[in-house]
GROMACS .gro file of C-alpha atoms in nm:
model
  257
    1MET     CA    1   0.000   0.000   0.000
    2GLY     CA    2   0.143   0.337  -0.098
    3PHE     CA    3   0.154   0.665   0.089
    4SER     CA    4  -0.157   0.873   0.040
    5SER     CA    5  -0.174   1.239  -0.053
    6PRO     CA    6  -0.326   1.475   0.204
    7PRO     CA    7  -0.650   1.663   0.158
    8PRO     CA    8  -0.618   2.030   0.057
    9LEU     CA    9  -0.532   2.255   0.351
   10PRO     CA   10  -0.278   2.522   0.440
   11VAL     CA   11   0.056   2.342   0.478
   12GLY     CA   12   0.323   2.463   0.720
   13VAL     CA   13   0.115   2.750   0.859
   14SER     CA   14   0.157   2.804   1.233
   15LEU     CA   15   0.063   3.033   1.519
   16PHE     CA   16   0.438   3.055   1.559
   17PRO     CA   17   0.604   3.237   1.851
   18ARG     CA   18   0.859   3.506   1.769
   19GLY     CA   19   1.144   3.650   1.968
   20ARG     CA   20   1.260   3.457   2.271
   21LEU     CA   21   1.583   3.255   2.258
   22GLY     CA   22   1.660   2.951   2.462
   23PRO     CA   23   1.487   2.627   2.560
   24SER     CA   24   1.137   2.692   2.692
   25ASN     CA   25   0.789   2.544   2.684
   26SER     CA   26   0.627   2.564   2.343
   27ARG     CA   27   0.274   2.692   2.291
   28VAL     CA   28   0.011   2.429   2.219
   29LEU     CA   29  -0.066   2.558   1.868
   30SER     CA   30   0.290   2.644   1.766
   31PHE     CA   31   0.437   2.315   1.644
   32TYR     CA   32   0.152   2.093   1.533
   33TRP     CA   33   0.341   1.888   1.272
   34PHE     CA   34   0.486   1.669   1.544
   35SER     CA   35   0.422   1.309   1.624
   36ARG     CA   36   0.567   1.116   1.915
   37PRO     CA   37   0.661   0.753   1.840
   38ILE     CA   38   0.648   0.525   2.143
   39HIS     CA   39   0.808   0.179   2.134
   40ASN     CA   40   0.646  -0.098   2.335
   41SER     CA   41   0.953  -0.112   2.561
   42GLN     CA   42   1.052   0.256   2.588
   43ASN     CA   43   1.009   0.614   2.469
   44CYS     CA   44   1.202   0.728   2.165
   45CYS     CA   45   1.219   1.054   1.995
   46THR     CA   46   1.023   1.332   1.824
   47ILE     CA   47   0.939   1.328   1.456
   48PRO     CA   48   0.764   1.562   1.213
   49LEU     CA   49   0.448   1.508   1.013
   50PRO     CA   50   0.511   1.618   0.651
   51THR     CA   51   0.254   1.657   0.377
   52THR     CA   52   0.130   1.296   0.375
   53ASN     CA   53   0.067   1.013   0.621
   54LEU     CA   54   0.437   0.963   0.687
   55ASP     CA   55   0.691   1.073   0.946
   56VAL     CA   56   1.057   1.154   0.884
   57PRO     CA   57   1.277   1.069   1.183
   58SER     CA   58   1.647   0.988   1.191
   59THR     CA   59   1.749   0.624   1.150
   60ALA     CA   60   1.982   0.643   1.449
   61GLN     CA   61   1.689   0.712   1.678
   62LEU     CA   62   1.485   0.404   1.600
   63PRO     CA   63   1.692   0.264   1.886
   64TRP     CA   64   1.852   0.044   1.790
   65TYR     CA   65   1.758   0.086   1.424
   66LEU     CA   66   1.775  -0.282   1.334
   67LYS     CA   67   1.643  -0.415   1.664
   68TYR     CA   68   1.352  -0.172   1.660
   69SER     CA   69   1.266  -0.174   1.291
   70ASP     CA   70   0.953  -0.384   1.348
   71HIS     CA   71   0.669  -0.141   1.272
   72SER     CA   72   0.424  -0.340   1.484
   73MET     CA   73   0.616  -0.244   1.799
   74TRP     CA   74   0.552   0.128   1.757
   75THR     CA   75   0.266   0.369   1.824
   76ALA     CA   76   0.265   0.733   1.708
   77PHE     CA   77   0.086   1.009   1.900
   78LEU     CA   78  -0.009   1.310   1.686
   79GLY     CA   79  -0.093   1.649   1.831
   80LEU     CA   80   0.079   1.564   2.160
   81HIS     CA   81   0.204   1.858   2.368
   82ASP     CA   82   0.226   1.719   2.722
   83GLN     CA   83   0.365   1.364   2.734
   84SER     CA   84   0.167   1.288   3.047
   85LYS     CA   85  -0.159   1.352   2.861
   86ARG     CA   86  -0.165   1.108   2.570
   87SER     CA   87  -0.543   1.086   2.594
   88ALA     CA   88  -0.595   1.463   2.588
   89PRO     CA   89  -0.847   1.609   2.341
   90GLY     CA   90  -0.690   1.653   1.999
   91VAL     CA   91  -0.427   1.380   2.042
   92GLN     CA   92  -0.448   1.108   1.774
   93GLU     CA   93  -0.304   0.761   1.828
   94ARG     CA   94  -0.183   0.571   1.521
   95ARG     CA   95  -0.014   0.239   1.461
   96LEU     CA   96   0.256   0.211   1.197
   97GLN     CA   97   0.228   0.025   0.868
   98ARG     CA   98   0.599   0.020   0.783
   99VAL     CA   99   0.940   0.161   0.865
  100VAL     CA  100   1.172   0.253   0.577
  101SER     CA  101   1.534   0.308   0.681
  102HIS     CA  102   1.776   0.460   0.432
  103PRO     CA  103   1.980   0.175   0.279
  104PHE     CA  104   2.304   0.375   0.302
  105PHE     CA  105   2.273   0.459   0.672
  106ASN     CA  106   2.611   0.432   0.845
  107ASP     CA  107   2.581   0.358   1.216
  108PHE     CA  108   2.942   0.472   1.275
  109THR     CA  109   2.936   0.812   1.101
  110PHE     CA  110   2.556   0.867   1.113
  111ASP     CA  111   2.561   0.958   0.745
  112TYR     CA  112   2.226   0.909   0.564
  113ASP     CA  113   2.055   0.935   0.904
  114ILE     CA  114   1.693   0.932   0.796
  115ALA     CA  115   1.396   0.698   0.791
  116LEU     CA  116   1.029   0.708   0.694
  117LEU     CA  117   0.747   0.585   0.913
  118GLN     CA  118   0.418   0.518   0.738
  119LEU     CA  119   0.107   0.546   0.950
  120GLU     CA  120  -0.145   0.264   0.933
  121GLN     CA  121  -0.424   0.521   0.903
  122PRO     CA  122  -0.384   0.878   0.773
  123ALA     CA  123  -0.371   1.163   1.019
  124GLU     CA  124  -0.685   1.372   1.059
  125TYR     CA  125  -0.575   1.732   1.016
  126SER     CA  126  -0.711   1.964   1.282
  127ALA     CA  127  -0.631   2.266   1.496
  128THR     CA  128  -0.353   2.064   1.662
  129VAL     CA  129  -0.239   1.832   1.379
  130ARG     CA  130  -0.113   1.976   1.051
  131PRO     CA  131   0.170   1.899   0.809
  132ILE     CA  132   0.499   2.081   0.761
  133CYS     CA  133   0.634   2.166   0.415
  134LEU     CA  134   0.915   1.955   0.270
  135PRO     CA  135   1.191   2.149   0.090
  136ASP     CA  136   1.279   2.060  -0.266
  137ALA     CA  137   1.635   1.960  -0.358
  138ALA     CA  138   1.730   2.319  -0.447
  139HIS     CA  139   1.586   2.481  -0.134
  140ALA     CA  140   1.860   2.673   0.052
  141PHE     CA  141   1.874   2.752   0.422
  142PRO     CA  142   2.145   3.021   0.431
  143THR     CA  143   2.412   3.071   0.696
  144GLY     CA  144   2.277   3.269   0.990
  145LYS     CA  145   1.913   3.187   0.925
  146ALA     CA  146   1.704   3.147   1.240
  147ILE     CA  147   1.549   2.800   1.271
  148TRP     CA  148   1.355   2.636   1.553
  149VAL     CA  149   1.439   2.301   1.709
  150THR     CA  150   1.177   2.130   1.921
  151GLY     CA  151   1.147   1.814   2.124
  152TRP     CA  152   1.092   1.639   2.456
  153GLY     CA  153   1.460   1.561   2.512
  154HIS     CA  154   1.687   1.649   2.801
  155THR     CA  155   1.666   2.015   2.897
  156GLN     CA  156   2.037   2.014   2.984
  157GLU     CA  157   2.328   1.777   2.931
  158GLY     CA  158   2.295   1.489   3.175
  159GLY     CA  159   1.952   1.610   3.278
  160MET     CA  160   1.603   1.473   3.240
  161GLY     CA  161   1.359   1.470   2.951
  162ALA     CA  162   1.075   1.720   2.939
  163LEU     CA  163   0.704   1.650   2.974
  164ILE     CA  164   0.605   1.964   2.782
  165LEU     CA  165   0.729   2.006   2.424
  166GLN     CA  166   1.031   2.240   2.430
  167LYS     CA  167   1.146   2.493   2.171
  168GLY     CA  168   1.472   2.673   2.106
  169GLU     CA  169   1.580   2.916   1.835
  170ILE     CA  170   1.915   2.835   1.672
  171ARG     CA  171   2.096   2.947   1.357
  172VAL     CA  172   2.245   2.779   1.052
  173ILE     CA  173   2.625   2.760   1.073
  174ASN     CA  174   2.853   2.790   0.770
  175GLN     CA  175   2.941   2.446   0.633
  176THR     CA  176   3.314   2.523   0.620
  177THR     CA  177   3.307   2.631   0.985
  178CYS     CA  178   3.113   2.315   1.072
  179GLU     CA  179   3.375   2.097   0.902
  180ARG     CA  180   3.654   2.280   1.086
  181LEU     CA  181   3.487   2.234   1.425
  182LEU     CA  182   3.410   1.865   1.361
  183PRO     CA  183   3.694   1.751   1.131
  184GLN     CA  184   3.639   1.441   0.916
  185GLN     CA  185   3.290   1.395   1.058
  186ILE     CA  186   3.067   1.618   0.843
  187THR     CA  187   2.929   1.510   0.505
  188ALA     CA  188   2.726   1.697   0.244
  189ARG     CA  189   2.415   1.534   0.390
  190MET     CA  190   2.471   1.700   0.729
  191LEU     CA  191   2.395   2.051   0.851
  192CYS     CA  192   2.531   2.228   1.162
  193VAL     CA  193   2.285   2.451   1.344
  194GLY     CA  194   2.327   2.625   1.678
  195TYR     CA  195   2.554   2.891   1.828
  196LEU     CA  196   2.933   2.881   1.843
  197SER     CA  197   2.900   3.023   2.192
  198GLY     CA  198   2.672   2.734   2.293
  199GLY     CA  199   2.373   2.778   2.519
  200VAL     CA  200   2.090   2.656   2.293
  201ASP     CA  201   2.088   2.311   2.135
  202ALA     CA  202   1.904   1.985   2.090
  203CYS     CA  203   1.999   1.713   2.339
  204GLN     CA  204   1.952   1.344   2.410
  205GLY     CA  205   1.595   1.241   2.334
  206ASP     CA  206   1.539   1.512   2.073
  207SER     CA  207   1.681   1.303   1.789
  208GLY     CA  208   1.446   1.251   1.498
  209GLY     CA  209   1.274   1.584   1.557
  210PRO     CA  210   1.248   1.856   1.292
  211LEU     CA  211   1.425   2.182   1.230
  212SER     CA  212   1.133   2.414   1.155
  213SER     CA  213   1.232   2.702   0.929
  214PRO     CA  214   0.995   3.000   0.890
  215GLU     CA  215   1.010   3.121   0.530
  216ALA     CA  216   0.921   3.455   0.373
  217ASN     CA  217   0.591   3.323   0.237
  218GLY     CA  218   0.471   3.255   0.591
  219ARG     CA  219   0.508   2.878   0.557
  220MET     CA  220   0.716   2.654   0.778
  221PHE     CA  221   0.964   2.422   0.605
  222GLN     CA  222   1.151   2.130   0.754
  223ALA     CA  223   1.519   2.210   0.704
  224GLY     CA  224   1.656   1.904   0.878
  225VAL     CA  225   1.625   1.622   1.128
  226VAL     CA  226   1.799   1.616   1.467
  227SER     CA  227   2.079   1.362   1.427
  228TRP     CA  228   2.385   1.379   1.655
  229GLY     CA  229   2.618   1.602   1.853
  230ASP     CA  230   2.909   1.612   2.096
  231GLY     CA  231   2.739   1.690   2.425
  232CYS     CA  232   2.465   1.952   2.442
  233ALA     CA  233   2.489   2.330   2.397
  234GLN     CA  234   2.867   2.339   2.438
  235ARG     CA  235   3.092   2.611   2.292
  236ASP     CA  236   3.215   2.530   1.939
  237LYS     CA  237   3.013   2.207   1.935
  238PRO     CA  238   2.693   2.279   1.739
  239GLY     CA  239   2.427   2.018   1.682
  240VAL     CA  240   2.443   1.815   1.362
  241TYR     CA  241   2.127   1.756   1.159
  242THR     CA  242   2.034   1.552   0.855
  243ARG     CA  243   2.001   1.796   0.563
  244LEU     CA  244   1.652   1.714   0.438
  245SER     CA  245   1.682   1.876   0.093
  246MET     CA  246   1.944   1.614   0.005
  247PHE     CA  247   1.683   1.342   0.050
  248ARG     CA  248   1.385   1.493  -0.131
  249ASP     CA  249   1.422   1.263  -0.432
  250TRP     CA  250   1.459   0.957  -0.208
  251ILE     CA  251   1.148   1.051  -0.012
  252LYS     CA  252   0.953   1.087  -0.337
  253GLN     CA  253   1.083   0.751  -0.463
  254GLN     CA  254   0.961   0.583  -0.145
  255THR     CA  255   0.630   0.763  -0.105
  256GLY     CA  256   0.529   0.909  -0.439
  257VAL     CA  257   0.493   1.246  -0.269
   0.00000   0.00000   0.00000
């Protein structure tokens, strides 16, 4: 069974907060392209809901990606804001139909760190569940651009995960600078985003979540997927993300969308 196309609706439009830097609670209607996959044995990560009934997490955070590749062991929660309230109004529970890991994923370098999760039943778009726009292969996210990272991961290195969905504004870092800071670790399919001074970053448990980029047309595009990093929010150690535009053709090949 293939991936289905969504019904017509505004894609990537959000009641998006402006201004404040730093990890903080998100507003309920700010990031409603999220789903939360829960494995039968443990929690996992945060993943976005693009413009079809699929999710795009990182392969590394289907922990472990071979051991946990059985789609029947997962449940996705759409429209979730507070993890302690999975039965709250507006939250949709969905089983998975299949998991598609990228065949070139390297579990040593984390290159090609992306997977697709197909929902067993399509999401019902609502005030709390909507899709995010996928960038085409030529879509550029320039150095210095402000992008939002969101997730339920640790709020500080070595800390605890959050119950309420967290948000933090970070900025795209020049690829040459990224390669200098993390020598022989960065590929063309990776993107560094954060601050050289540290202070704001994704952390453990955020992997698989989206980089949400507000564009000039008022839409929100997914620039990347939280992948890996050396610690959290440290100076000269920005977070590393899967560059989603590099995988647009692969996503279309797998989904038809």
